[in-house]
């Protein structure tokens, strides 16, 4: 990506993140009043989720802006892992909210206090669905232009909010119009469990990034296949990958014929890097050059038996 493209792409992504923050703030105020006015546990759960949406949107905004920051003297690989640290903080808030909503819902089973003014709560939920639909459309428009991974994740998150607001509508209808008093606390418990599940998923993704987990096998295979098609390459070993925020990193040892000059070997490396950059423009590639047949004796991956020698043999 050129500097001109980066200057154009980043403001678009930041605008999408700001739109997400603005919508979450508006819905937080509206749902806060609705939860107080109706007394609905399901609406309270929806309010908590909107609060978390606001936090998630702020984290997304932070991540998108941080992704624009170049590597500096103290952070040579960039600042991508700050997103994982922020996500772990967010997981703590999500878990606390899930526990609070679950406790409130369980307590509601023994209470005779009904919810009221279902029409108002339903109207708020419909408004939330409509506003979320507009945001989803705008985010998809930005994603098509920028390919922002952060905005893409935020888009998926808000898709689930449409279902959540729909569940609030169903709970209020069953509670007030059909007399099923247990519907509201049951939906409140369901929302608490849903929040807890999302906290678990978010923590898993954050920990994977902090622990430098390898890419999925299909992504690794696709990357190796592109490299394998380049002329002059005799083999690859010690292939390692990791992800930090919106940035991917890949490094490997590349074998070339041992009788090549330094200049010719360098040209092969440049061609391999260019081919990988065309297919994987967001991946930072680091290649170590080896003469064909060279075996590293100090490589910890050899002892762990995870070095992909199969790839070198296949070539």
Tab-separated table of C-alpha atoms in Angstrom, residues 22-36 47 50-51 54 120 124:
chain	number	residue	atom	x	y	z
A	22	UNK	CA	-21.825	7.945	17.912
A	23	UNK	CA	-24.574	5.377	17.358
A	24	UNK	CA	-23.646	3.457	20.516
A	25	UNK	CA	-23.814	6.667	22.569
A	26	UNK	CA	-27.280	7.504	21.238
A	27	UNK	CA	-28.639	4.001	21.824
A	28	UNK	CA	-27.097	3.874	25.309
A	29	UNK	CA	-29.087	6.946	26.371
A	30	UNK	CA	-32.299	5.690	24.744
A	31	UNK	CA	-32.074	2.165	26.167
A	32	UNK	CA	-31.091	3.461	29.605
A	33	UNK	CA	-34.368	5.377	29.797
A	34	UNK	CA	-36.300	2.416	28.355
A	35	UNK	CA	-34.834	-0.043	30.896
A	36	UNK	CA	-35.776	2.297	33.762
A	47	UNK	CA	-28.645	-1.820	27.674
A	50	UNK	CA	-25.035	-1.471	24.122
A	51	UNK	CA	-22.657	-0.219	26.791
A	54	UNK	CA	-19.719	1.526	22.979
A	120	UNK	CA	-42.347	1.821	24.549
A	124	UNK	CA	-36.945	1.528	21.423
